[in-house]
Tab-separated table of C-alpha atoms and ligand atoms in Angstrom:
chain	number	residue	atom	x	y	z
E	1	MET	CA	-2.367	22.667	-54.764
E	2	LYS	CA	-3.645	23.548	-58.103
E	3	TYR	CA	-3.268	27.225	-56.948
E	4	ILE	CA	-0.013	27.977	-55.750
E	5	HIS	CA	0.443	32.118	-55.517
E	6	ARG	CA	4.178	33.708	-55.166
E	7	THR	CA	5.361	34.767	-51.997
E	8	ILE	CA	8.162	36.543	-51.623
E	9	TYR	CA	11.201	35.612	-48.948
E	10	LEU	CA	11.205	36.634	-45.184
E	11	THR	CA	14.055	36.819	-42.722
E	12	LEU	CA	13.479	35.603	-39.487
E	13	ILE	CA	14.613	38.946	-37.945
E	14	ASN	CA	11.309	40.426	-37.586
E	15	ILE	CA	10.485	37.396	-35.172
E	16	LEU	CA	14.128	37.145	-33.565
E	17	TRP	CA	13.197	41.191	-32.504
E	18	GLY	CA	12.193	39.533	-29.060
E	19	SER	CA	9.412	41.519	-27.433
E	20	TYR	CA	5.843	39.766	-27.875
E	21	ILE	CA	3.718	42.500	-27.070
E	22	TRP	CA	3.555	46.255	-27.963
E	23	ALA	CA	0.266	48.118	-26.245
E	24	GLY	CA	-1.409	51.211	-26.372
E	25	SER	CA	-3.169	52.366	-23.859
E	26	LEU	CA	-4.829	56.117	-25.137
E	27	GLU	CA	-3.847	57.315	-21.342
E	28	SER	CA	-1.088	60.300	-22.328
E	29	SER	CA	-2.132	60.648	-26.204
E	30	THR	CA	-3.929	59.791	-28.817
E	31	GLU	CA	-0.657	57.957	-30.354
E	32	GLY	CA	-0.375	58.459	-33.600
E	33	TRP	CA	-4.285	57.699	-35.213
E	34	LEU	CA	-5.473	60.550	-37.795
E	35	ALA	CA	-9.058	61.928	-37.672
E	36	VAL	CA	-10.693	61.533	-41.257
E	37	SER	CA	-13.049	64.730	-41.547
E	38	PRO	CA	-15.314	64.808	-40.873
E	39	VAL	CA	-14.507	62.764	-37.861
E	40	LYS	CA	-14.247	64.522	-34.124
E	41	MET	CA	-11.608	62.334	-32.426
E	42	GLN	CA	-10.475	62.813	-28.566
E	43	ARG	CA	-9.089	61.259	-25.686
E	44	VAL	CA	-11.480	61.465	-23.437
E	45	THR	CA	-11.413	59.856	-19.425
E	46	HIS	CA	-15.045	58.685	-17.910
E	47	ALA	CA	-15.078	61.746	-15.763
E	48	GLU	CA	-15.372	63.479	-19.199
E	49	GLY	CA	-18.028	61.746	-20.633
E	50	ALA	CA	-16.610	58.402	-21.732
E	51	PRO	CA	-19.003	54.943	-20.323
E	52	VAL	CA	-17.395	53.257	-17.699
E	53	ALA	CA	-17.740	50.061	-20.101
E	54	ALA	CA	-15.418	52.107	-22.861
E	55	VAL	CA	-12.318	52.620	-20.775
E	56	THR	CA	-10.917	49.022	-20.126
E	57	GLU	CA	-7.221	50.034	-19.694
E	58	GLY	CA	-6.123	53.001	-17.675
E	59	GLU	CA	-8.401	55.786	-17.175
E	60	ALA	CA	-8.854	57.255	-20.737
E	61	CYS	CA	-9.929	55.798	-24.259
E	62	LEU	CA	-10.355	57.112	-27.630
E	63	GLU	CA	-13.425	58.513	-29.000
E	64	LEU	CA	-14.603	58.996	-32.172
E	65	ARG	CA	-17.603	61.122	-33.198
E	66	SER	CA	-18.921	61.388	-36.589
E	67	PRO	CA	-22.661	62.303	-37.047
E	68	THR	CA	-23.040	61.741	-40.855
E	69	GLY	CA	-23.735	58.042	-40.217
E	70	GLY	CA	-24.814	55.317	-42.691
E	71	THR	CA	-22.625	54.224	-45.321
E	72	TRP	CA	-19.405	52.980	-45.497
E	73	GLU	CA	-17.083	55.833	-43.314
E	74	THR	CA	-13.470	55.631	-42.463
E	75	LEU	CA	-12.947	57.354	-38.998
E	76	VAL	CA	-10.117	56.804	-38.329
E	77	VAL	CA	-6.095	56.388	-39.286
E	78	GLN	CA	-2.959	55.051	-38.256
E	79	ARG	CA	-0.074	55.268	-40.775
E	80	GLY	CA	2.719	55.193	-37.587
E	81	TRP	CA	2.882	51.444	-37.096
E	82	THR	CA	4.583	50.039	-40.133
E	83	GLU	CA	7.479	48.097	-38.205
E	84	LYS	CA	5.003	46.888	-35.215
E	85	ILE	CA	2.611	45.707	-37.689
E	86	LYS	CA	5.530	43.708	-39.459
E	87	GLN	CA	6.828	42.557	-36.221
E	88	PHE	CA	3.646	40.976	-34.733
E	89	GLU	CA	0.936	38.552	-35.678
E	90	VAL	CA	-2.480	39.816	-34.103
E	91	LEU	CA	-4.099	43.041	-33.399
E	92	SER	CA	-6.771	43.577	-30.234
E	93	PHE	CA	-8.268	46.323	-28.654
E	94	ASP	CA	-11.793	46.923	-26.794
E	95	LEU	CA	-14.264	48.287	-28.753
E	96	PHE	CA	-17.798	50.204	-27.246
E	97	VAL	CA	-20.841	51.114	-29.003
E	98	PRO	CA	-23.342	52.522	-27.182
E	99	GLN	CA	-26.587	50.497	-28.288
E	100	ASN	CA	-28.321	54.448	-28.874
E	101	ALA	CA	-25.917	54.987	-31.150
E	102	LEU	CA	-27.244	51.866	-33.269
E	103	PRO	CA	-30.150	51.231	-35.687
E	104	ALA	CA	-32.886	49.899	-33.843
E	105	GLU	CA	-33.365	47.419	-37.297
E	106	GLY	CA	-31.044	46.317	-39.562
E	107	TRP	CA	-27.236	45.867	-38.923
E	108	ALA	CA	-24.043	47.670	-38.029
E	109	LYS	CA	-20.199	46.573	-38.594
E	110	ILE	CA	-17.300	48.178	-37.147
E	111	ILE	CA	-14.407	47.243	-39.872
E	112	VAL	CA	-10.783	47.068	-39.306
E	113	ARG	CA	-9.231	47.256	-42.424
E	114	LEU	CA	-5.216	46.750	-42.817
E	115	TYR	CA	-3.777	47.834	-46.266
E	116	GLY	CA	-0.265	47.754	-47.114
E	117	GLY	CA	2.816	47.606	-49.869
E	118	SER	CA	5.429	48.847	-51.348
E	119	GLY	CA	6.007	52.518	-52.871
E	120	ALA	CA	2.492	53.205	-55.101
E	121	ASP	CA	1.698	49.393	-55.155
E	122	VAL	CA	-1.145	47.961	-52.697
E	123	GLN	CA	0.008	44.860	-52.080
E	124	PHE	CA	-2.635	43.574	-49.593
E	125	ASP	CA	-6.027	45.531	-48.436
E	126	LEU	CA	-7.401	42.655	-45.247
E	127	HIS	CA	-10.847	43.404	-43.626
E	128	LYS	CA	-11.842	42.219	-39.846
E	129	GLU	CA	-15.910	42.707	-39.174
E	130	ILE	CA	-17.304	43.395	-36.150
E	131	VAL	CA	-20.700	42.522	-36.419
E	132	LEU	CA	-22.263	44.889	-33.747
E	133	ASP	CA	-25.264	43.064	-31.593
E	134	LEU	CA	-28.283	46.512	-31.991
E	135	LYS	CA	-30.226	44.843	-28.921
E	136	GLN	CA	-27.271	45.579	-26.314
E	137	ASN	CA	-24.994	48.264	-24.815
E	138	LYS	CA	-21.586	46.131	-24.691
E	139	SER	CA	-17.553	46.053	-25.245
E	140	TYR	CA	-16.640	44.188	-28.078
E	141	PRO	CA	-12.864	42.537	-27.843
E	142	VAL	CA	-11.543	42.434	-30.467
E	143	GLU	CA	-8.650	39.882	-32.098
E	144	TRP	CA	-7.530	39.495	-35.153
E	145	SER	CA	-4.892	37.196	-36.488
E	146	TYR	CA	-4.006	39.382	-39.601
E	147	VAL	CA	-1.068	37.577	-40.238
E	148	THR	CA	-2.733	34.196	-41.294
E	149	HIS	CA	-4.087	36.234	-44.165
E	150	SER	CA	-1.793	34.614	-47.139
E	151	ALA	CA	-1.689	37.938	-49.096
E	152	PHE	CA	-0.563	39.704	-45.962
E	153	ASN	CA	3.426	40.200	-46.742
E	154	PRO	CA	6.026	41.202	-43.825
E	155	ASP	CA	8.002	42.678	-46.359
E	156	CYS	CA	6.337	45.414	-47.073
E	157	ASP	CA	7.422	49.036	-47.023
E	158	TRP	CA	4.171	50.415	-45.526
E	159	ALA	CA	0.910	49.201	-43.373
E	160	HIS	CA	-1.962	51.443	-42.592
E	161	LEU	CA	-4.822	50.491	-40.256
E	162	GLU	CA	-8.223	51.941	-40.424
E	163	ILE	CA	-11.460	51.739	-38.209
E	164	VAL	CA	-14.472	51.991	-40.802
E	165	LYS	CA	-17.763	52.312	-39.491
E	166	ILE	CA	-20.586	50.995	-41.578
E	167	ALA	CA	-24.512	50.155	-40.940
E	168	SER	CA	-27.937	50.124	-42.719
E	169	ASP	CA	-28.672	53.074	-40.751
E	170	GLY	CA	-28.260	55.535	-37.956
E	171	GLU	CA	-25.479	57.650	-36.766
E	172	MET	CA	-23.276	54.551	-35.167
E	173	SER	CA	-21.902	57.412	-33.158
E	174	PRO	CA	-20.106	57.980	-30.664
E	175	ILE	CA	-17.797	55.101	-30.769
E	176	TYR	CA	-14.946	54.028	-28.113
E	177	ILE	CA	-11.668	52.344	-28.454
E	178	ASP	CA	-9.225	50.998	-25.881
E	179	HIS	CA	-6.079	48.730	-24.935
E	180	ILE	CA	-4.694	48.674	-28.334
E	181	GLU	CA	-2.325	45.381	-28.831
E	182	LEU	CA	-0.230	44.152	-31.294
E	183	LYS	CA	1.157	40.486	-30.293
E	184	GLN	CA	2.637	37.342	-31.252
E	185	ALA	CA	-0.193	34.714	-31.662
E	186	PRO	CA	-0.536	32.523	-28.799
E	187	ALA	CA	1.143	29.072	-29.048
E	188	LEU	CA	-2.493	26.527	-29.570
E	189	GLU	CA	-2.612	23.753	-26.711
E	190	GLY	CA	-3.516	20.303	-26.183
E	191	ASP	CA	-3.114	16.945	-29.023
E	192	ASP	CA	-5.354	14.625	-30.609
E	193	ALA	CA	-5.998	12.482	-27.499
E	194	PHE	CA	-9.527	13.091	-28.295
E	195	LEU	CA	-9.304	10.394	-30.700
E	196	SER	CA	-9.221	7.523	-28.781
E	197	ASP	CA	-12.400	8.315	-26.467
E	198	GLY	CA	-14.771	6.153	-28.081
E	199	SER	CA	-16.456	8.736	-29.653
E	200	TRP	CA	-14.308	8.720	-33.024
E	201	LYS	CA	-14.571	5.861	-35.258
E	202	LEU	CA	-12.039	5.154	-38.503
E	203	ILE	CA	-13.852	5.067	-41.217
E	204	TRP	CA	-11.191	4.440	-44.233
E	205	GLU	CA	-8.020	3.451	-43.620
E	206	ASP	CA	-4.921	2.723	-46.263
E	207	ASP	CA	-2.327	1.049	-45.100
E	208	PHE	CA	0.040	0.668	-47.730
E	209	VAL	CA	-0.020	-3.266	-46.983
E	210	GLY	CA	1.378	-5.069	-49.974
E	211	ASP	CA	3.774	-6.830	-52.549
E	212	LYS	CA	7.180	-4.605	-52.727
E	213	GLY	CA	7.080	-2.917	-56.501
E	214	GLY	CA	2.978	-3.821	-55.982
E	215	GLU	CA	0.603	-1.276	-57.302
E	216	PRO	CA	-1.390	1.513	-54.933
E	217	PRO	CA	-4.683	0.470	-54.527
E	218	ALA	CA	-7.611	1.496	-57.623
E	219	HIS	CA	-8.772	3.777	-55.190
E	220	TRP	CA	-6.210	5.946	-56.052
E	221	ALA	CA	-6.240	7.453	-59.264
E	222	LEU	CA	-3.974	9.491	-61.710
E	223	GLY	CA	-4.956	13.466	-61.294
E	224	ALA	CA	-4.896	16.635	-62.769
E	225	GLN	CA	-6.403	15.098	-65.898
E	226	TRP	CA	-7.409	17.856	-67.157
E	227	ASN	CA	-4.682	18.870	-69.474
E	228	ASP	CA	-5.833	15.691	-71.204
E	229	ASP	CA	-1.800	15.291	-72.090
E	230	GLY	CA	-0.816	13.298	-69.251
E	231	THR	CA	1.009	16.239	-68.157
E	232	TRP	CA	0.985	19.123	-65.649
E	233	ARG	CA	2.911	22.497	-65.098
E	234	ASP	CA	6.259	20.635	-66.248
E	235	ALA	CA	5.954	17.032	-65.308
E	236	THR	CA	4.499	14.045	-67.096
E	237	LEU	CA	2.078	12.647	-64.585
E	238	SER	CA	3.207	8.496	-64.236
E	239	ARG	CA	1.189	6.483	-61.554
E	240	GLU	CA	4.088	3.895	-62.076
E	241	GLU	CA	5.951	6.461	-59.809
E	242	ALA	CA	3.840	5.278	-56.824
E	243	TYR	CA	4.797	1.444	-55.692
E	244	LEU	CA	4.740	-0.359	-52.599
E	245	ASP	CA	7.833	-0.700	-50.813
E	246	GLY	CA	6.543	-4.228	-49.235
E	247	GLU	CA	6.798	-3.009	-45.783
E	248	GLY	CA	3.957	-1.013	-45.362
E	249	HIS	CA	4.795	2.317	-46.924
E	250	LEU	CA	3.978	3.460	-50.433
E	251	VAL	CA	6.352	5.005	-52.256
E	252	LEU	CA	6.239	8.565	-54.755
E	253	ARG	CA	9.208	8.902	-56.852
E	254	THR	CA	9.712	11.719	-58.754
E	255	ARG	CA	12.855	11.615	-61.371
E	256	TYR	CA	14.379	12.424	-64.788
E	257	VAL	CA	14.085	9.724	-67.623
E	258	ASP	CA	14.156	10.048	-71.368
E	259	GLY	CA	14.262	14.145	-71.596
E	260	LYS	CA	10.888	13.351	-68.954
E	261	ARG	CA	10.162	14.434	-65.581
E	262	LEU	CA	8.248	11.965	-63.989
E	263	ALA	CA	6.288	12.244	-61.286
E	264	PRO	CA	3.064	10.894	-59.553
E	265	TYR	CA	-0.055	12.684	-58.758
E	266	LEU	CA	-2.441	10.576	-56.511
E	267	VAL	CA	-6.447	11.316	-56.204
E	268	THR	CA	-9.672	9.777	-55.357
E	269	SER	CA	-11.355	12.559	-56.700
E	270	GLU	CA	-10.874	15.020	-59.301
E	271	ASP	CA	-13.097	17.916	-60.577
E	272	GLY	CA	-15.269	15.917	-63.126
E	273	THR	CA	-12.404	13.789	-65.173
E	274	ILE	CA	-13.420	10.762	-62.669
E	275	PRO	CA	-16.871	9.644	-62.241
E	276	ASP	CA	-18.663	10.286	-59.068
E	277	GLU	CA	-19.066	6.604	-58.168
E	278	LYS	CA	-15.553	6.026	-58.551
E	279	SER	CA	-14.740	8.784	-56.257
E	280	ILE	CA	-14.037	8.773	-52.650
E	281	THR	CA	-14.475	11.886	-51.006
E	282	PHE	CA	-14.877	13.096	-47.644
E	283	GLY	CA	-16.534	16.595	-45.737
E	284	PRO	CA	-16.607	17.446	-41.666
E	285	GLY	CA	-20.584	15.509	-41.412
E	286	GLU	CA	-22.301	16.666	-38.806
E	287	HIS	CA	-19.572	16.265	-36.272
E	288	GLY	CA	-16.738	16.383	-37.806
E	289	ILE	CA	-14.018	14.384	-39.034
E	290	PHE	CA	-9.718	13.906	-39.077
E	291	ILE	CA	-7.605	13.040	-41.440
E	292	GLU	CA	-4.301	11.722	-40.966
E	293	TRP	CA	-1.155	10.531	-42.721
E	294	ARG	CA	2.398	9.706	-41.782
E	295	VAL	CA	4.553	10.683	-43.779
E	296	ASN	CA	8.594	10.742	-44.841
E	297	VAL	CA	10.065	13.232	-46.958
E	298	SER	CA	14.063	12.954	-45.838
E	299	GLU	CA	14.762	11.386	-49.203
E	300	PHE	CA	12.544	14.153	-51.230
E	301	LYS	CA	15.379	16.798	-52.047
E	302	ALA	CA	14.597	17.340	-55.623
E	303	HIS	CA	14.675	21.540	-56.091
E	304	ALA	CA	11.930	22.294	-58.323
E	305	ALA	CA	9.872	19.856	-57.349
E	306	TRP	CA	7.288	20.156	-54.645
E	307	PHE	CA	4.878	17.641	-52.333
E	308	ALA	CA	1.735	18.042	-51.254
E	309	LEU	CA	-1.069	15.973	-48.585
E	310	TRP	CA	-4.105	18.216	-49.445
E	311	LEU	CA	-7.760	17.973	-50.052
E	312	TYR	CA	-9.463	18.970	-52.917
E	313	SER	CA	-13.661	19.051	-53.358
E	314	ILE	CA	-15.570	19.330	-56.955
E	315	THR	CA	-15.572	22.968	-57.101
E	316	PRO	CA	-13.245	24.435	-55.151
E	317	TYR	CA	-12.674	28.180	-56.312
E	318	LYS	CA	-15.809	29.590	-56.552
E	319	GLU	CA	-14.845	32.295	-53.976
E	320	ASP	CA	-17.728	30.775	-51.481
E	321	ALA	CA	-16.334	28.280	-48.756
E	322	SER	CA	-20.380	26.699	-48.525
E	323	LEU	CA	-19.250	25.315	-52.127
E	324	GLY	CA	-15.756	23.546	-51.701
E	325	SER	CA	-12.152	24.640	-51.303
E	326	GLU	CA	-8.683	23.469	-51.630
E	327	ILE	CA	-7.564	22.477	-47.859
E	328	ASP	CA	-3.576	22.305	-48.252
E	329	VAL	CA	-2.285	19.869	-45.321
E	330	MET	CA	1.057	19.673	-45.862
E	331	GLU	CA	3.167	21.238	-48.919
E	332	TYR	CA	6.772	20.900	-48.982
E	333	VAL	CA	9.035	22.863	-51.614
E	334	PRO	CA	12.745	21.527	-51.098
E	335	PHE	CA	15.174	24.436	-52.026
E	336	GLN	CA	18.339	25.438	-50.082
E	337	ASN	CA	20.831	27.497	-52.003
E	338	GLU	CA	23.796	29.652	-49.423
E	339	THR	CA	21.063	31.780	-48.107
E	340	ARG	CA	18.017	30.196	-48.084
E	341	SER	CA	16.519	26.815	-47.100
E	342	LEU	CA	13.056	25.317	-46.961
E	343	MET	CA	14.293	22.027	-46.273
E	344	ASP	CA	12.694	22.440	-42.906
E	345	LYS	CA	9.641	24.537	-43.690
E	346	PHE	CA	6.343	23.174	-44.497
E	347	ASN	CA	3.078	25.288	-45.729
E	348	ALA	CA	-0.314	25.002	-45.057
E	349	ALA	CA	-3.534	26.755	-46.412
E	350	ILE	CA	-7.159	27.339	-47.275
E	351	HIS	CA	-8.198	28.489	-50.460
E	352	ILE	CA	-11.080	29.018	-52.255
E	353	SER	CA	-10.348	30.859	-55.704
E	354	VAL	CA	-7.571	31.149	-57.937
E	355	ASP	CA	-6.214	34.694	-57.245
E	356	GLY	CA	-5.664	33.816	-54.023
E	357	LYS	CA	-8.737	35.874	-52.676
E	358	GLY	CA	-9.776	34.317	-49.607
E	359	SER	CA	-6.873	32.304	-49.201
E	360	VAL	CA	-5.255	32.049	-45.651
E	361	GLY	CA	-2.346	29.821	-44.055
E	362	PRO	CA	-1.532	29.508	-40.262
E	363	VAL	CA	0.385	32.194	-38.433
E	364	SER	CA	3.994	31.339	-38.679
E	365	ARG	CA	4.999	33.748	-41.319
E	366	TYR	CA	4.075	32.425	-44.909
E	367	GLY	CA	2.677	29.283	-43.420
E	368	HIS	CA	6.572	28.119	-43.527
E	369	THR	CA	6.071	26.206	-40.055
E	370	LYS	CA	9.373	24.272	-38.817
E	371	PHE	CA	9.643	20.536	-38.876
E	372	ASP	CA	12.568	17.925	-38.822
E	373	SER	CA	12.430	16.660	-42.750
E	374	SER	CA	15.357	13.887	-41.474
E	375	GLN	CA	12.206	12.094	-39.614
E	376	TRP	CA	8.554	10.732	-39.978
E	377	HIS	CA	5.913	12.636	-38.942
E	378	THR	CA	2.067	12.729	-39.025
E	379	TRP	CA	-0.008	15.283	-40.409
E	380	GLY	CA	-3.719	16.480	-39.217
E	381	LEU	CA	-6.573	17.879	-40.124
E	382	HIS	CA	-9.695	17.843	-37.195
E	383	TRP	CA	-12.140	19.633	-39.349
E	384	THR	CA	-15.714	20.328	-37.757
E	385	ARG	CA	-18.483	22.934	-40.210
E	386	ASP	CA	-17.064	25.945	-38.875
E	387	LEU	CA	-13.552	24.821	-37.320
E	388	GLN	CA	-9.913	23.437	-38.733
E	389	VAL	CA	-6.954	22.516	-37.063
E	390	PHE	CA	-4.129	21.093	-38.239
E	391	TYR	CA	-1.811	19.091	-36.676
E	392	LEU	CA	1.740	18.331	-36.384
E	393	ASP	CA	2.702	15.011	-34.862
E	394	GLY	CA	-0.630	15.751	-33.021
E	395	ARG	CA	-0.093	18.906	-31.684
E	396	PRO	CA	-2.429	21.210	-33.217
E	397	TYR	CA	-0.563	24.413	-34.851
E	398	TRP	CA	-3.354	26.067	-36.783
E	399	GLU	CA	-6.699	26.475	-35.955
E	400	ASN	CA	-8.279	28.143	-38.489
E	401	THR	CA	-12.208	29.465	-38.474
E	402	LEU	CA	-12.123	31.312	-41.915
E	403	HIS	CA	-13.160	30.103	-45.524
E	404	VAL	CA	-13.687	26.837	-43.876
E	405	SER	CA	-15.850	24.233	-46.009
E	406	PRO	CA	-18.682	22.380	-44.903
E	407	THR	CA	-19.246	20.157	-48.503
E	408	GLU	CA	-18.416	16.314	-48.474
E	409	ASP	CA	-16.650	16.788	-51.704
E	410	HIS	CA	-13.198	16.896	-51.143
E	411	GLY	CA	-11.397	13.915	-52.079
E	412	LEU	CA	-7.524	13.436	-51.064
E	413	ARG	CA	-4.389	13.924	-52.637
E	414	MET	CA	-0.781	13.449	-52.689
E	415	THR	CA	0.877	14.667	-55.065
E	416	ILE	CA	4.378	15.631	-56.520
E	417	GLU	CA	4.502	18.381	-58.978
E	418	ILE	CA	7.320	19.641	-61.002
E	419	ALA	CA	7.695	23.484	-62.120
E	420	ASN	CA	10.619	25.095	-63.474
E	421	GLY	CA	11.989	27.694	-62.632
E	422	ASP	CA	11.809	31.183	-65.269
E	423	PRO	CA	14.476	31.895	-67.023
E	424	GLN	CA	13.435	35.392	-67.568
E	425	ASP	CA	12.691	36.019	-64.246
E	426	GLY	CA	15.973	35.078	-62.215
E	427	GLU	CA	14.711	30.694	-62.416
E	428	ARG	CA	12.259	31.121	-59.730
E	429	ASN	CA	9.564	28.739	-59.177
E	430	LEU	CA	5.754	30.016	-58.693
E	431	TRP	CA	6.623	30.410	-55.099
E	432	GLY	CA	9.760	33.399	-55.916
E	433	HIS	CA	12.583	30.828	-54.884
E	434	PRO	CA	15.408	30.318	-57.975
E	435	VAL	CA	14.743	26.525	-57.656
E	436	GLY	CA	16.455	26.127	-61.320
E	437	LYS	CA	15.453	22.937	-64.024
E	438	PHE	CA	14.514	19.857	-62.274
E	439	GLU	CA	16.392	18.159	-64.971
E	440	ASP	CA	19.775	20.214	-63.584
E	441	ASN	CA	19.574	18.552	-60.000
E	442	PRO	CA	22.631	16.791	-59.172
E	443	PRO	CA	22.423	12.895	-58.698
E	444	SER	CA	22.131	13.407	-54.718
E	445	ARG	CA	18.904	14.514	-55.480
E	446	LEU	CA	17.427	12.663	-58.113
E	447	PRO	CA	15.194	10.233	-58.169
E	448	SER	CA	13.596	11.632	-55.024
E	449	PHE	CA	11.149	10.029	-52.786
E	450	VAL	CA	8.668	10.001	-50.372
E	451	TYR	CA	7.261	7.978	-48.423
E	452	VAL	CA	4.193	6.973	-46.769
E	453	ASP	CA	2.753	4.840	-44.148
E	454	TYR	CA	-0.734	5.486	-43.879
E	455	VAL	CA	-3.882	7.912	-44.421
E	456	ARG	CA	-6.349	7.213	-41.980
E	457	VAL	CA	-10.176	9.263	-41.548
E	458	PHE	CA	-11.826	9.435	-38.295
E	459	LYS	CA	-15.722	10.284	-38.567
E	460	LYS	CA	-16.707	11.556	-34.532
E	461	MET	CA	-19.563	9.510	-34.169
E	462	PRO	CA	-23.036	10.784	-33.104
E	463	ALA	CA	-23.598	10.696	-28.860
E	464	ALA	CA	-26.333	7.913	-29.059
E	465	GLN	CA	-23.530	5.766	-30.970
E	466	THR	CA	-20.859	6.019	-28.646
E	467	LYS	CA	-20.272	4.342	-25.164
Q	1	CA	CA1	-6.619	53.252	-21.703
Q	2	CA	CA1	1.907	1.180	-43.212
């Protein structure tokens, strides 16, 4: 996790409020939507002229007429749903645009905009695009899991929704909206049993077999050489802090010795400092790949340190997933004080820029998925050219279609990084947690250890090569 952005802390109160869905049916009122001049907004029934397909719940829907057309035009804004937006995770509604309102050629889109912040400060501005089919009269079921955008902040003071139209040409008027819902994301179903269906092949593996105290295999290089002085953030990087335990595990240790914060940072590729012929990289290929780590972080407790299992391309931050990305399969930031604990949560994310543009994470708030840190777990990534599904112990917990990179140049990483809290900012680390200084950890937390049982990479074979 070279890129890391600061987040603010969350209470569980919103999640625990209880209700799982909030629905707007537009039956008795326009429910707080405000038309942006010169748009004409009204609640209409089929009898009053709404197309049959436009009314998807009850008798009435919202009609938006705006004859100006063409360039970006905000149709309506909803400013009254801040608490609901903070409480829920997914926005859905049905959109209907008559084909005769669309341009004959070119393109047309509806954009749902969700932006919010505190005071005058806009903290996030997220867009969901619905590309309209110019050749059909059809209804679009819109489903937007807005909380997967890492920029979304449920601690905001205000959040506004807007519906925007934009097209290469034509009026795009009228459009219809009905059956608006705010809800929790559904739990994902399924498991990783498909790996043993005969179509998947183990193509790369490290089981960390070897003598006690032995070095990890040479394909694990010391990364983060971009500083050229053996340090990264507040750590002195050391391959000696990674060694085999003689029982089939790799040990990753971090400790404070002679004024140095020692940490291992193991990679199979780097952004230029490891020659291509010595790099081992992966990508989704034609049919998909599955990468799995089995890891135990029960003795990794040092505040100001974090551990990550991740993938990193040669050019991850071009703001264009087709050129590469950072894929954080698991990031663990141990921290605990009187009011907060991260000891039972981990983070996952996709990043395609250093400033957070295009960052996405799981539906669980701030990407903090719960787990039992006292046990062994497997973290898995099923990655095709347009989908990434993240697994914990063989069960999917995050399905991502945003910024999925198709490139084959993503190397594997197992890293411990150290970043002390900033004394000018309440001893907070890069994530906003008041972790203090690594060297102030008590002996119960230093040294800290991560144990890795294996790393396995499976590839889906073309049908002709499977039986
Ligand atoms: Ca309705
Ligand atoms: Ca092993």
